[in-house]
CSV table of C-alpha atoms and ligand atoms in Angstrom, one decimal:
chain,number,residue,atom,x,y,z
A,130,MET,CA,7.3,-18.3,4.6
A,131,SER,CA,10.0,-17.9,7.2
A,132,THR,CA,9.6,-18.4,10.9
A,133,PRO,CA,8.6,-15.1,12.7
A,134,ALA,CA,11.6,-13.8,14.6
A,135,ALA,CA,11.0,-10.1,14.5
A,136,SER,CA,10.9,-8.1,17.7
A,137,PHE,CA,7.6,-6.3,18.3
A,138,LEU,CA,7.4,-2.8,19.8
A,139,SER,CA,4.2,-1.4,21.3
A,140,SER,CA,2.9,2.1,20.7
A,141,SER,CA,3.9,3.2,24.2
A,142,PRO,CA,6.0,6.5,24.3
A,143,THR,CA,9.0,4.5,25.4
A,144,ASP,CA,8.7,2.0,22.5
A,145,LEU,CA,8.1,4.8,20.0
A,146,SER,CA,11.2,6.6,21.2
A,147,ARG,CA,13.1,3.3,20.7
A,148,ALA,CA,11.7,3.0,17.2
A,149,ALA,CA,12.7,6.6,16.4
A,150,GLU,CA,16.2,6.0,17.8
A,151,LEU,CA,16.6,2.8,15.7
A,152,LEU,CA,15.6,4.7,12.6
A,153,ARG,CA,18.0,7.6,13.4
A,154,THR,CA,20.8,5.1,13.7
A,155,GLY,CA,20.2,3.5,10.3
A,156,HIS,CA,17.9,0.5,11.1
A,157,CYS,CA,14.7,-0.4,9.4
A,158,VAL,CA,11.5,-0.5,11.4
A,159,ALA,CA,8.0,-1.7,10.2
A,160,LEU,CA,5.4,0.9,11.1
A,161,PRO,CA,1.6,1.1,10.8
A,162,THR,CA,0.0,3.7,8.5
A,163,GLU,CA,-3.7,4.2,7.9
A,164,THR,CA,-3.4,2.4,4.5
A,165,VAL,CA,-1.0,-0.6,5.0
A,166,TYR,CA,2.1,-1.3,7.1
A,167,GLY,CA,5.3,0.3,5.8
A,168,LEU,CA,8.9,-0.8,6.1
A,169,ALA,CA,10.5,2.5,7.2
A,170,ALA,CA,14.1,3.8,6.9
A,171,ASP,CA,15.8,7.2,7.0
A,172,ALA,CA,15.2,8.5,3.5
A,173,LEU,CA,18.5,10.3,3.5
A,174,ASN,CA,20.6,7.3,4.8
A,175,LEU,CA,22.0,5.1,1.9
A,176,ALA,CA,22.8,2.1,4.0
A,177,ALA,CA,19.4,2.1,5.7
A,178,LEU,CA,17.7,2.4,2.2
A,179,ALA,CA,19.8,-0.4,0.8
A,180,GLN,CA,18.5,-2.7,3.6
A,181,VAL,CA,14.9,-1.9,2.6
A,182,PHE,CA,15.5,-3.3,-0.9
A,183,THR,CA,17.3,-6.4,0.5
A,184,ILE,CA,14.6,-7.1,3.1
A,185,LYS,CA,11.8,-6.9,0.5
A,186,GLY,CA,13.7,-8.5,-2.4
A,187,ARG,CA,12.7,-5.3,-4.3
A,188,PRO,CA,14.3,-4.3,-7.6
A,189,LEU,CA,16.4,-1.2,-7.2
A,190,LEU,CA,14.5,0.4,-10.1
A,191,ASP,CA,11.4,0.6,-8.0
A,192,PRO,CA,11.3,4.0,-6.3
A,193,LEU,CA,10.2,4.6,-2.7
A,194,ILE,CA,7.6,6.9,-1.1
A,195,VAL,CA,9.0,9.5,1.3
A,196,HIS,CA,6.8,10.1,4.4
A,197,VAL,CA,6.9,13.5,6.1
A,198,LEU,CA,5.0,15.3,8.9
A,199,ASP,CA,3.6,18.3,6.9
A,200,GLN,CA,3.9,20.5,3.9
A,201,ALA,CA,6.9,22.4,5.4
A,202,ALA,CA,8.8,19.1,5.7
A,203,LEU,CA,7.6,18.1,2.2
A,204,ALA,CA,9.2,21.3,0.8
A,205,GLU,CA,12.6,20.0,2.0
A,206,VAL,CA,12.5,17.0,-0.3
A,207,ALA,CA,10.4,18.2,-3.2
A,208,GLU,CA,10.1,21.3,-5.4
A,209,PRO,CA,7.1,23.4,-4.6
A,210,ASP,CA,4.0,23.2,-6.8
A,211,ALA,CA,1.1,25.7,-6.6
A,212,ARG,CA,-1.4,22.9,-6.9
A,213,LEU,CA,-0.4,21.5,-3.5
A,214,ALA,CA,-2.5,24.2,-1.7
A,215,ALA,CA,-5.7,22.6,-3.3
A,216,LEU,CA,-4.7,19.2,-1.8
A,217,ALA,CA,-4.4,20.4,1.8
A,218,SER,CA,-7.7,18.9,2.8
A,219,PHE,CA,-6.5,15.3,1.9
A,220,TRP,CA,-3.5,15.6,4.2
A,221,PRO,CA,-2.6,14.1,6.6
A,222,GLY,CA,-4.1,11.1,4.8
A,223,PRO,CA,-3.9,8.4,2.1
A,224,LEU,CA,-2.6,10.5,-0.8
A,225,THR,CA,0.9,10.3,-2.3
A,226,VAL,CA,2.0,13.0,-4.7
A,227,VAL,CA,4.9,12.7,-7.3
A,228,LEU,CA,6.8,16.0,-7.6
A,229,ARG,CA,10.2,17.2,-8.9
A,230,ARG,CA,12.8,16.1,-6.3
A,231,LYS,CA,15.2,18.2,-4.3
A,232,ALA,CA,18.9,17.4,-4.7
A,233,CYS,CA,19.2,16.0,-1.1
A,234,VAL,CA,17.0,13.0,-2.0
A,235,PRO,CA,19.2,10.0,-2.8
A,236,ASP,CA,18.9,8.2,-6.2
A,237,LEU,CA,18.1,5.0,-4.3
A,238,VAL,CA,14.8,6.6,-3.2
A,239,THR,CA,13.9,7.9,-6.7
A,240,ALA,CA,15.4,5.1,-8.8
A,241,GLY,CA,17.5,7.8,-10.3
A,242,GLN,CA,14.5,9.7,-11.6
A,243,ALA,CA,14.1,13.5,-11.3
A,244,THR,CA,10.9,13.0,-9.3
A,245,VAL,CA,10.1,11.9,-5.8
A,246,ALA,CA,6.8,10.5,-4.3
A,247,VAL,CA,5.8,12.1,-1.0
A,248,ARG,CA,3.0,11.4,1.4
A,249,ILE,CA,1.9,13.0,4.7
A,250,PRO,CA,0.4,10.0,6.7
A,251,ALA,CA,-2.4,10.3,9.2
A,252,HIS,CA,-1.7,7.3,11.5
A,253,PRO,CA,-0.8,8.7,15.0
A,254,VAL,CA,2.0,6.1,15.5
A,255,PHE,CA,3.7,6.9,12.2
A,256,ARG,CA,3.3,10.6,13.0
A,257,ASP,CA,4.8,10.2,16.5
A,258,VAL,CA,7.8,8.4,15.0
A,259,LEU,CA,8.3,11.0,12.3
A,260,ARG,CA,8.3,13.7,15.0
A,261,LEU,CA,10.6,11.8,17.4
A,262,SER,CA,13.1,10.8,14.7
A,263,GLY,CA,13.1,14.2,13.0
A,264,ARG,CA,13.9,12.4,9.7
A,265,PRO,CA,11.9,12.0,6.4
A,266,LEU,CA,11.1,8.3,6.3
A,267,ALA,CA,11.1,6.2,3.1
A,268,ALA,CA,8.6,3.4,3.4
A,269,PRO,CA,7.4,0.8,0.9
A,270,SER,CA,4.7,-1.6,1.9
A,271,ALA,CA,6.3,-4.1,4.4
A,272,ASN,CA,5.8,-7.3,2.2
A,273,PRO,CA,8.0,-9.3,-0.1
A,274,PHE,CA,8.0,-7.6,-3.5
A,275,GLY,CA,4.9,-8.6,-5.5
A,276,TYR,CA,3.1,-10.2,-2.6
A,277,VAL,CA,-0.1,-9.0,-0.8
A,278,SER,CA,0.5,-5.9,1.3
A,279,PRO,CA,0.3,-6.2,5.2
A,280,THR,CA,-2.6,-4.6,7.0
A,281,LYS,CA,-1.8,-6.1,10.4
A,282,ALA,CA,1.6,-6.2,12.3
A,283,VAL,CA,1.5,-10.1,12.2
A,284,HIS,CA,1.3,-10.0,8.4
A,285,VAL,CA,4.8,-8.3,8.4
A,286,SER,CA,6.3,-11.0,10.6
A,287,ASP,CA,4.5,-13.8,8.7
A,288,SER,CA,6.0,-12.9,5.4
A,289,LEU,CA,9.2,-11.1,6.2
A,290,GLY,CA,10.1,-13.1,9.3
A,291,ALA,CA,13.6,-12.4,10.7
A,292,ARG,CA,14.5,-10.3,7.7
A,293,CYS,CA,12.5,-7.5,9.3
A,294,PRO,CA,14.0,-7.0,12.8
A,295,TRP,CA,11.6,-4.5,14.3
A,296,ILE,CA,7.8,-4.1,14.0
A,297,VAL,CA,5.7,-1.5,15.8
A,298,GLU,CA,2.3,-3.0,16.6
A,299,GLY,CA,-0.4,-0.5,15.7
A,300,GLY,CA,-3.5,-2.6,15.1
A,301,ALA,CA,-5.3,-3.2,11.9
A,302,CYS,CA,-5.0,-0.5,9.1
A,303,THR,CA,-8.2,1.5,8.5
A,304,HIS,CA,-8.2,1.7,4.7
A,305,GLY,CA,-6.5,-1.6,4.0
A,306,VAL,CA,-5.3,-0.6,0.5
A,307,GLU,CA,-2.3,1.5,-0.4
A,308,SER,CA,-2.5,5.3,-0.9
A,309,THR,CA,-3.7,7.0,-4.0
A,310,ILE,CA,-0.7,8.2,-6.2
A,311,LEU,CA,-1.1,11.4,-8.1
A,312,ASP,CA,1.7,12.6,-10.4
A,313,LEU,CA,2.1,16.4,-10.5
A,314,SER,CA,5.7,16.3,-11.7
A,315,VAL,CA,5.0,17.9,-15.0
A,316,ALA,CA,3.6,21.5,-15.0
A,317,GLY,CA,0.0,21.7,-16.2
A,318,ARG,CA,-0.5,17.9,-16.2
A,319,ALA,CA,-2.0,15.8,-13.5
A,320,ARG,CA,-2.1,12.0,-13.7
A,321,LEU,CA,-3.5,9.3,-11.4
A,322,LEU,CA,-0.9,6.5,-11.2
A,323,ARG,CA,-2.6,4.3,-8.6
A,324,PRO,CA,-6.2,4.4,-7.4
A,325,GLY,CA,-6.6,4.4,-3.6
A,326,PRO,CA,-8.7,5.7,-0.7
A,327,VAL,CA,-8.7,9.3,-2.1
A,328,THR,CA,-10.8,9.0,-5.2
A,329,HIS,CA,-10.3,10.3,-8.7
A,330,GLU,CA,-13.6,12.3,-8.4
A,331,ALA,CA,-12.5,13.9,-5.1
A,332,LEU,CA,-9.1,14.9,-6.6
A,333,GLN,CA,-10.8,16.3,-9.8
A,334,ALA,CA,-13.1,18.4,-7.6
A,335,GLU,CA,-10.0,20.2,-6.4
A,336,LEU,CA,-7.7,20.2,-9.4
A,337,GLY,CA,-9.9,19.8,-12.5
A,338,PRO,CA,-9.3,17.1,-15.1
A,339,ILE,CA,-6.9,14.3,-14.1
A,340,GLU,CA,-5.8,11.7,-16.6
A,341,VAL,CA,-5.9,8.0,-15.4
A,342,VAL,CA,-2.8,6.0,-16.2
A,343,THR,CA,-3.1,3.1,-13.9
A,344,ARG,CA,-2.4,0.3,-16.4
A,345,ALA,CA,1.3,0.3,-17.4
A,346,ALA,CA,1.2,1.5,-21.0
A,347,SER,CA,4.8,0.6,-21.6
A,348,GLN,CA,7.7,-1.1,-19.9
A,349,GLN,CA,9.1,2.2,-19.0
A,350,ALA,CA,5.9,3.2,-17.2
A,351,ALA,CA,5.9,-0.1,-15.3
A,352,GLN,CA,9.4,0.6,-14.1
A,353,ALA,CA,8.4,4.0,-12.8
A,354,ALA,CA,5.6,2.4,-10.7
A,355,PRO,CA,5.7,-1.4,-10.3
A,356,GLY,CA,2.4,-1.0,-8.5
A,357,MET,CA,1.2,-0.5,-12.1
A,358,LEU,CA,2.5,-4.0,-13.1
A,359,ASP,CA,-0.4,-6.2,-14.3
A,360,ARG,CA,0.6,-8.8,-11.8
A,361,HIS,CA,1.2,-7.4,-8.3
A,362,TYR,CA,-0.2,-7.8,-4.8
A,363,SER,CA,-0.6,-11.5,-5.6
A,364,PRO,CA,-1.2,-14.5,-3.3
A,365,ALA,CA,0.4,-17.8,-4.4
A,366,THR,CA,-3.1,-19.3,-4.9
A,367,ARG,CA,-4.8,-18.6,-8.2
A,368,VAL,CA,-7.5,-15.9,-8.0
A,369,GLN,CA,-10.5,-15.7,-10.3
A,370,LEU,CA,-12.8,-12.7,-10.4
A,371,PHE,CA,-16.5,-12.4,-10.9
A,372,ALA,CA,-18.7,-9.3,-11.2
A,373,ARG,CA,-20.6,-7.9,-8.1
A,374,GLY,CA,-23.8,-9.9,-7.6
A,375,ALA,CA,-23.0,-12.4,-10.4
A,376,THR,CA,-22.9,-16.2,-9.9
A,377,PRO,CA,-19.3,-17.4,-9.6
A,378,PRO,CA,-18.3,-19.7,-12.5
A,379,THR,CA,-18.3,-23.5,-11.9
A,380,ALA,CA,-14.8,-24.6,-10.9
A,381,SER,CA,-13.2,-27.9,-9.9
A,382,GLY,CA,-10.8,-28.6,-7.0
A,383,LYS,CA,-10.8,-27.0,-3.6
A,384,VAL,CA,-12.4,-23.6,-4.1
A,385,ALA,CA,-12.8,-20.7,-1.7
A,386,ARG,CA,-15.4,-18.0,-2.4
A,387,LEU,CA,-14.5,-14.5,-1.3
A,388,LEU,CA,-17.8,-12.5,-1.2
A,389,LEU,CA,-18.3,-8.8,-0.4
A,390,ALA,CA,-21.2,-9.8,1.9
A,391,ARG,CA,-23.7,-12.7,2.4
A,392,ARG,CA,-25.6,-13.5,-0.8
A,393,PRO,CA,-29.2,-14.7,-0.1
A,394,ASP,CA,-29.4,-15.6,-3.9
A,395,LEU,CA,-26.5,-18.1,-3.6
A,396,PRO,CA,-26.6,-21.4,-1.7
A,397,ALA,CA,-24.0,-20.8,1.1
A,398,GLY,CA,-21.0,-23.1,0.8
A,399,PRO,CA,-18.6,-24.2,3.6
A,400,THR,CA,-15.8,-22.3,2.0
A,401,ASP,CA,-17.5,-19.0,1.6
A,402,PHE,CA,-15.8,-16.0,3.3
A,403,TYR,CA,-17.3,-12.5,3.7
A,404,LEU,CA,-15.4,-9.2,3.5
A,405,SER,CA,-18.1,-7.1,5.1
A,406,GLU,CA,-21.5,-7.2,6.9
A,407,GLN,CA,-23.4,-5.0,4.4
A,408,GLY,CA,-21.4,-5.3,1.3
A,409,SER,CA,-19.6,-1.9,1.7
A,410,ALA,CA,-16.5,-1.5,-0.5
A,411,GLU,CA,-14.8,0.4,2.4
A,412,GLU,CA,-15.1,-2.6,4.7
A,413,GLY,CA,-14.3,-4.9,1.8
A,414,ALA,CA,-11.0,-3.0,1.2
A,415,ARG,CA,-10.2,-3.0,4.9
A,416,HIS,CA,-10.4,-6.8,5.1
A,417,LEU,CA,-9.3,-7.8,1.6
A,418,PHE,CA,-5.5,-8.4,2.1
A,419,ASP,CA,-6.1,-10.1,5.5
A,420,LEU,CA,-8.5,-12.6,4.0
A,421,LEU,CA,-6.3,-13.1,0.9
A,422,ARG,CA,-3.4,-13.9,3.2
A,423,GLN,CA,-5.5,-16.3,5.3
A,424,LEU,CA,-6.9,-18.1,2.3
A,425,ASP,CA,-3.4,-18.4,0.8
A,426,THR,CA,-2.3,-20.7,3.7
A,427,ARG,CA,-5.2,-23.1,3.5
A,428,GLY,CA,-4.4,-25.2,0.5
A,429,PHE,CA,-7.1,-23.9,-1.8
A,430,ASP,CA,-6.7,-24.6,-5.6
A,431,LEU,CA,-8.6,-21.4,-6.4
A,432,ILE,CA,-10.0,-18.3,-4.8
A,433,GLN,CA,-13.0,-16.9,-6.5
A,434,ALA,CA,-13.4,-13.2,-5.6
A,435,GLU,CA,-16.3,-10.9,-6.0
A,436,LEU,CA,-15.6,-7.4,-7.5
A,437,ALA,CA,-17.1,-4.3,-6.1
A,438,GLU,CA,-19.0,-1.6,-7.9
A,439,ALA,CA,-16.4,0.6,-9.6
A,440,SER,CA,-17.0,3.8,-7.6
A,441,GLY,CA,-15.4,5.4,-4.6
A,442,ILE,CA,-12.8,3.0,-2.9
A,443,GLY,CA,-14.4,0.2,-5.0
A,444,VAL,CA,-12.1,1.3,-7.8
A,445,ALA,CA,-9.0,0.7,-5.7
A,446,TYR,CA,-10.4,-2.6,-4.3
A,447,ASN,CA,-11.1,-3.8,-7.9
A,448,ASP,CA,-7.6,-2.7,-9.0
A,449,ARG,CA,-5.8,-4.7,-6.3
A,450,LEU,CA,-8.0,-7.8,-6.9
A,451,THR,CA,-7.4,-7.6,-10.7
A,452,ARG,CA,-3.6,-7.5,-10.2
A,453,ALA,CA,-3.9,-10.3,-7.7
A,454,ALA,CA,-5.7,-12.4,-10.3
A,455,ALA,CA,-3.3,-11.6,-13.2
A,456,ARG,CA,-0.9,-14.4,-14.2
B,776,LIG,O1,-0.1,3.5,1.2
B,776,LIG,C1,1.1,3.5,0.8
B,776,LIG,O2,1.4,4.2,-0.2
B,776,LIG,C2,2.1,2.6,1.4
B,776,LIG,C3,2.4,3.1,2.8
B,776,LIG,C4,3.4,2.3,3.5
B,776,LIG,O3,2.7,4.5,2.7
B,776,LIG,N1,3.3,2.5,0.7
B,776,LIG,C5,3.4,1.9,-0.5
B,776,LIG,O4,4.7,1.8,-1.0
B,776,LIG,O5,2.5,1.3,-1.1
B,776,LIG,P1,5.1,0.9,-2.2
B,776,LIG,O6,6.6,1.1,-2.4
B,776,LIG,O7,4.7,-0.5,-1.9
B,776,LIG,O8,4.4,1.4,-3.5
B,776,LIG,C6,4.8,2.7,-3.9
B,776,LIG,C7,4.5,2.9,-5.4
B,776,LIG,C8,5.4,1.9,-6.2
B,776,LIG,O9,4.5,1.4,-7.3
B,776,LIG,C9,6.4,2.9,-6.8
B,776,LIG,O10,6.8,2.5,-8.1
B,776,LIG,C10,5.6,4.2,-6.9
B,776,LIG,O11,4.9,4.2,-5.7
B,776,LIG,N2,6.5,5.4,-6.9
B,776,LIG,C11,7.4,5.7,-6.0
B,776,LIG,N3,8.1,6.8,-6.4
B,776,LIG,C12,7.6,7.1,-7.6
B,776,LIG,C13,8.0,8.2,-8.5
B,776,LIG,N4,8.9,9.0,-8.3
B,776,LIG,N5,7.2,8.2,-9.7
B,776,LIG,C14,6.3,7.3,-9.9
B,776,LIG,N6,5.9,6.3,-9.1
B,776,LIG,C15,6.6,6.2,-7.9
B,777,LIG,MG1,4.0,-2.3,-2.3
């Protein structure tokens, strides 16, 4: 990891105006969202977009999510779709929708595809910067490609260091896992590409049946959404999973246990770490990436991590842990 050398901005009006001005003049700025921190750039500025890929070490074939203030701003970058009206209650919030793109959106954003991913974030800091900059902002998670996403400002400087020159401090992210991605780019078909805080059930209640395509079925699908790659969101330390409430397998070496909550049925070990007080998957998801990052710096040979029940945000929590454990 490189030495932190980024400049931090606060969420004061003066600093947010500064962040907006930096973005308007083609710089990249890391910003908090309610899911994870994003590395933002003007979505219509090619030089600024190119910097995002360089800073993250991200393949150019991996398209970016465009963040906008509201559905009116969304209509400037994506073709309208009647189904969006049914999604109004999820926005602003942790939902990304893939739609047919408008011609103004650069190929660098879409990886040359005919579609663009768009999200209306809820975080007040991100929204202030959108308003002040007056630009649509492309923002991938602010981490090196393939590594664990950042849920605190310090995670951005820890892993991107001087490569990311500006970071707005906005506290810890509420959800802690990336937005749900719903593909509506084909008429009459809805597909869930990445589970997230907005659940499959909640979306189906509004839209009817939605196909789940979160495991990359083919190389082509993996290119369209690398978040679908089997191995992604991964710490350097090996991760081994065990089912909720199960006894972790016997393992040798220096082993950390990452548990959803205290387990009266297991003798507590000196290297047990707890993601939540009561075992809630919401709290587990909120702290997951922070704890994975902390454990990754402590010289463990293995992190044994407890899965959540596969409902609600537990689906997204399990998805990220499964990809972190893939080799
Ligand atoms: O919560 C989030 O979504 C965060 C915050 C910063 O907004 N962003 C985020 O971006 O997770 P990123 O780039 O780390 O992940 C975006 C995922 C990638 O897997 C990308 O391939 C997929 O979205 N994606 C982007 N545009 C797409 C498109 N047109 N079609 C299908 N997938 C797309
Ligand atoms: Mg990412």
